[in-house]
Amino acid sequence: MQSIVQILSVLGLANSFVLVIYALKTKKGSKIGNFFFAILIVSITLRVSHSVIVTFYSDLNDFYLIAGLVGFLSIGPSYFYFIESIIDKKFNRKKVNLAHFSPAFIVLFSFPIINVFRENEILWQIFNRTVLLQYIIYLTFSSRKIIFSPILDSSLRRQLKFIGILLLSIWLVYLINDVSGIPYISGAILYSILVYFSLIVVFNKGYIVDYSRVKYEKSGLSKSEENRILNELNTTLIEKKLFTNNTLSLSALANKINTNNHALSEVINKTKKRTFYELIRELRIEEAKKIMKEDKIIGISDVAYKVGYNSISSFNKAFKMETGGLTPSKYRDEVKI
């Protein structure tokens, strides 16, 4: 059994290099997003390699300890920027703050200090749990972005959630190891699952995560018809505020502007970078924010019905998705100040 676990762990580590090379070489998706995915895989590989060596080899060189710590401290920031590069279409290298990676650099160049911590059991425990705390803070903030981002479609959101769950599971393994001594190798096994999942997606679909959302490369719409639909959309939906109609559907709007569902969806996706329902949600929440700014004592339920929602719960959920987790009540309190 031990040899099987060892083989699976080593295969997972070996396959991670395939994934890193693919992420850095592929021209699909976002270049900077793929770069941070590669950094994420390298970071976890450093941490998990340390776990594999600790489990199967008694002689542990200090180099592997430092490599494992540097990897662990780099996982959170690299995952955070990976998610940021997907959600923010204008994300670029200028938005990367290297200060997020400073703990990893400090550990890399402060080995004598780390040895002082290792010699004191209490200090070493505090240090380890601080590293775990840093990991979970980044994972929490990144997960909130995935949950509340208005631009992610359901398929992409599921992929990112799955990666997040595996990263959380790896964190839990190391936390439990620190508390009760569960075998280190469990983290390596979970990492192998993450690598294999990513490889399956790559080989089946040709990308790591698809966030380009290019669906209409061979459009049948002429430019003049596309412009007509767009003008009608802006006039009917936005200027006349048809989005506040609580029974509005894609078909109803398509009929209103004399087109079909497919053509309307194409124009919305290409010009607004949203699906129909995402666009409606965005317009309604912007209108709700405007109403609350102008009338600071209006009830939340009144705002919800004014902008087209039939229930407060649906309104609350939509509002949080458009504002990164902010509730309507909290927003209203803020604009009152």
Short mmCIF file of C-alpha atoms in Angstrom, two decimals, residues 120-298:
data_model
loop_
_atom_site.label_atom_id
_atom_site.label_comp_id
_atom_site.label_asym_id
_atom_site.label_seq_id
_atom_site.Cartn_x
_atom_site.Cartn_y
_atom_site.Cartn_z
CA ASN A 120 11.80 26.25 20.14
CA GLU A 121 8.71 24.04 19.96
CA ILE A 122 6.25 26.82 20.89
CA LEU A 123 7.75 29.35 18.45
CA TRP A 124 7.78 26.74 15.68
CA GLN A 125 4.12 25.92 16.32
CA ILE A 126 3.18 29.62 16.23
CA PHE A 127 5.16 30.04 13.00
CA ASN A 128 3.49 27.04 11.33
CA ARG A 129 0.00 28.22 12.27
CA THR A 130 0.77 31.73 11.04
CA VAL A 131 1.68 30.20 7.67
CA LEU A 132 -1.60 28.25 7.70
CA LEU A 133 -3.50 31.43 8.60
CA GLN A 134 -1.96 33.31 5.67
CA TYR A 135 -3.01 30.47 3.30
CA ILE A 136 -6.64 30.41 4.46
CA ILE A 137 -7.00 34.22 4.38
CA TYR A 138 -6.05 34.30 0.69
CA LEU A 139 -8.22 31.28 -0.04
CA THR A 140 -11.21 32.94 1.67
CA PHE A 141 -10.86 36.23 -0.23
CA SER A 142 -10.40 34.37 -3.53
CA SER A 143 -13.45 32.18 -2.86
CA ARG A 144 -15.60 35.25 -2.18
CA LYS A 145 -14.58 36.64 -5.56
CA ILE A 146 -15.61 33.38 -7.25
CA ILE A 147 -18.98 33.25 -5.45
CA PHE A 148 -19.97 36.88 -5.93
CA SER A 149 -18.42 37.70 -9.31
CA PRO A 150 -21.14 38.73 -11.78
CA ILE A 151 -19.15 37.82 -14.92
CA LEU A 152 -18.52 34.10 -14.31
CA ASP A 153 -20.76 31.65 -16.13
CA SER A 154 -21.91 28.51 -14.30
CA SER A 155 -19.40 26.15 -15.98
CA LEU A 156 -16.37 28.30 -15.17
CA ARG A 157 -17.63 28.97 -11.65
CA ARG A 158 -17.89 25.19 -11.07
CA GLN A 159 -14.31 24.61 -12.30
CA LEU A 160 -12.92 27.33 -10.05
CA LYS A 161 -14.97 26.10 -7.07
CA PHE A 162 -13.59 22.58 -7.56
CA ILE A 163 -10.00 23.90 -7.56
CA GLY A 164 -10.84 25.96 -4.45
CA ILE A 165 -12.29 22.93 -2.65
CA LEU A 166 -9.16 20.88 -3.36
CA LEU A 167 -6.95 23.72 -2.09
CA LEU A 168 -9.09 23.93 1.04
CA SER A 169 -8.78 20.16 1.51
CA ILE A 170 -4.98 20.40 1.24
CA TRP A 171 -5.02 23.18 3.85
CA LEU A 172 -7.18 21.07 6.18
CA VAL A 173 -4.77 18.13 5.87
CA TYR A 174 -1.82 20.29 6.92
CA LEU A 175 -3.84 21.90 9.73
CA ILE A 176 -4.89 18.50 11.11
CA ASN A 177 -1.29 17.29 10.76
CA ASP A 178 -0.13 20.25 12.82
CA VAL A 179 -2.79 19.58 15.48
CA SER A 180 -3.02 15.79 15.64
CA GLY A 181 -0.33 14.30 13.41
CA ILE A 182 -2.32 13.02 10.40
CA PRO A 183 0.17 11.75 7.77
CA TYR A 184 1.70 14.49 5.57
CA ILE A 185 1.26 12.31 2.49
CA SER A 186 -2.52 12.94 2.47
CA GLY A 187 -1.78 16.43 1.13
CA ALA A 188 0.25 14.91 -1.70
CA ILE A 189 -2.61 12.60 -2.66
CA LEU A 190 -5.08 15.50 -2.79
CA TYR A 191 -2.59 17.48 -4.86
CA SER A 192 -2.36 14.59 -7.33
CA ILE A 193 -6.16 14.74 -7.71
CA LEU A 194 -5.92 18.50 -8.45
CA VAL A 195 -3.22 17.90 -11.08
CA TYR A 196 -5.11 15.04 -12.73
CA PHE A 197 -8.34 17.09 -12.79
CA SER A 198 -6.50 19.97 -14.48
CA LEU A 199 -4.85 17.63 -16.99
CA ILE A 200 -8.20 16.05 -17.90
CA VAL A 201 -9.65 19.51 -18.57
CA VAL A 202 -6.59 20.45 -20.64
CA PHE A 203 -6.61 17.32 -22.79
CA ASN A 204 -10.38 17.25 -23.30
CA LYS A 205 -10.96 20.96 -23.93
CA GLY A 206 -7.58 22.39 -24.81
CA TYR A 207 -7.32 24.89 -21.97
CA ILE A 208 -6.91 25.02 -18.21
CA VAL A 209 -9.96 27.17 -17.56
CA ASP A 210 -11.98 28.77 -20.33
CA TYR A 211 -12.75 32.38 -19.55
CA SER A 212 -12.48 33.86 -23.01
CA ARG A 213 -16.20 33.31 -23.61
CA VAL A 214 -15.76 33.58 -27.38
CA LYS A 215 -18.98 31.97 -28.59
CA TYR A 216 -19.78 33.72 -31.83
CA GLU A 217 -16.65 33.65 -33.97
CA LYS A 218 -18.66 32.55 -37.05
CA SER A 219 -21.58 34.90 -36.61
CA GLY A 220 -24.34 35.01 -39.22
CA LEU A 221 -25.29 38.55 -38.23
CA SER A 222 -24.37 41.39 -40.53
CA LYS A 223 -22.73 44.43 -38.95
CA SER A 224 -25.73 46.62 -39.80
CA GLU A 225 -28.17 44.16 -38.18
CA GLU A 226 -25.94 43.87 -35.12
CA ASN A 227 -25.92 47.67 -34.79
CA ARG A 228 -29.69 47.83 -35.21
CA ILE A 229 -30.25 45.27 -32.46
CA LEU A 230 -27.76 47.05 -30.20
CA ASN A 231 -29.48 50.44 -30.71
CA GLU A 232 -32.91 48.90 -30.06
CA LEU A 233 -31.52 47.14 -26.99
CA ASN A 234 -30.11 50.38 -25.56
CA THR A 235 -33.33 52.28 -26.25
CA THR A 236 -35.87 49.68 -25.16
CA LEU A 237 -34.09 47.94 -22.32
CA ILE A 238 -31.93 50.69 -20.84
CA GLU A 239 -33.40 54.10 -21.70
CA LYS A 240 -37.02 53.00 -21.28
CA LYS A 241 -36.03 50.85 -18.26
CA LEU A 242 -37.77 47.72 -19.47
CA PHE A 243 -35.42 45.78 -17.16
CA THR A 244 -37.67 46.77 -14.24
CA ASN A 245 -40.45 44.56 -15.67
CA ASN A 246 -40.52 41.55 -13.32
CA THR A 247 -41.82 39.22 -16.07
CA LEU A 248 -39.17 40.16 -18.64
CA SER A 249 -37.61 37.24 -20.50
CA LEU A 250 -35.15 36.88 -23.36
CA SER A 251 -37.95 35.87 -25.72
CA ALA A 252 -40.14 38.82 -24.73
CA LEU A 253 -37.29 41.28 -25.27
CA ALA A 254 -36.34 39.67 -28.60
CA ASN A 255 -39.92 40.05 -29.82
CA LYS A 256 -39.98 43.64 -28.64
CA ILE A 257 -37.00 44.59 -30.81
CA ASN A 258 -37.92 42.36 -33.78
CA THR A 259 -35.20 39.72 -33.60
CA ASN A 260 -34.72 36.16 -32.33
CA ASN A 261 -33.29 34.80 -29.09
CA HIS A 262 -29.99 33.67 -30.58
CA ALA A 263 -29.24 36.97 -32.31
CA LEU A 264 -30.12 38.97 -29.20
CA SER A 265 -27.94 36.75 -26.99
CA GLU A 266 -25.08 37.15 -29.45
CA VAL A 267 -25.29 40.95 -29.44
CA ILE A 268 -25.51 41.10 -25.63
CA ASN A 269 -22.53 38.76 -25.20
CA LYS A 270 -20.37 40.56 -27.77
CA THR A 271 -21.16 44.15 -26.78
CA LYS A 272 -22.03 43.97 -23.09
CA LYS A 273 -19.75 41.05 -22.13
CA ARG A 274 -22.67 39.61 -20.17
CA THR A 275 -25.37 37.01 -20.58
CA PHE A 276 -28.95 38.29 -20.80
CA TYR A 277 -29.64 37.51 -17.14
CA GLU A 278 -26.35 39.01 -15.97
CA LEU A 279 -27.15 42.21 -17.87
CA ILE A 280 -30.63 42.43 -16.35
CA ARG A 281 -29.18 41.89 -12.88
CA GLU A 282 -26.52 44.55 -13.42
CA LEU A 283 -29.07 47.14 -14.64
CA ARG A 284 -31.50 46.41 -11.82
CA ILE A 285 -28.85 46.69 -9.11
CA GLU A 286 -27.48 49.93 -10.57
CA GLU A 287 -31.02 51.30 -10.60
CA ALA A 288 -31.53 50.14 -7.00
CA LYS A 289 -28.34 51.91 -5.89
CA LYS A 290 -29.52 55.08 -7.64
CA ILE A 291 -32.91 54.91 -5.90
CA MET A 292 -31.31 54.44 -2.47
CA LYS A 293 -28.99 57.40 -3.05
CA GLU A 294 -31.92 59.64 -3.94
CA ASP A 295 -34.31 58.36 -1.26
CA LYS A 296 -32.39 57.48 1.90
CA ILE A 297 -35.43 56.32 3.90
CA ILE A 298 -37.05 54.02 1.33
#
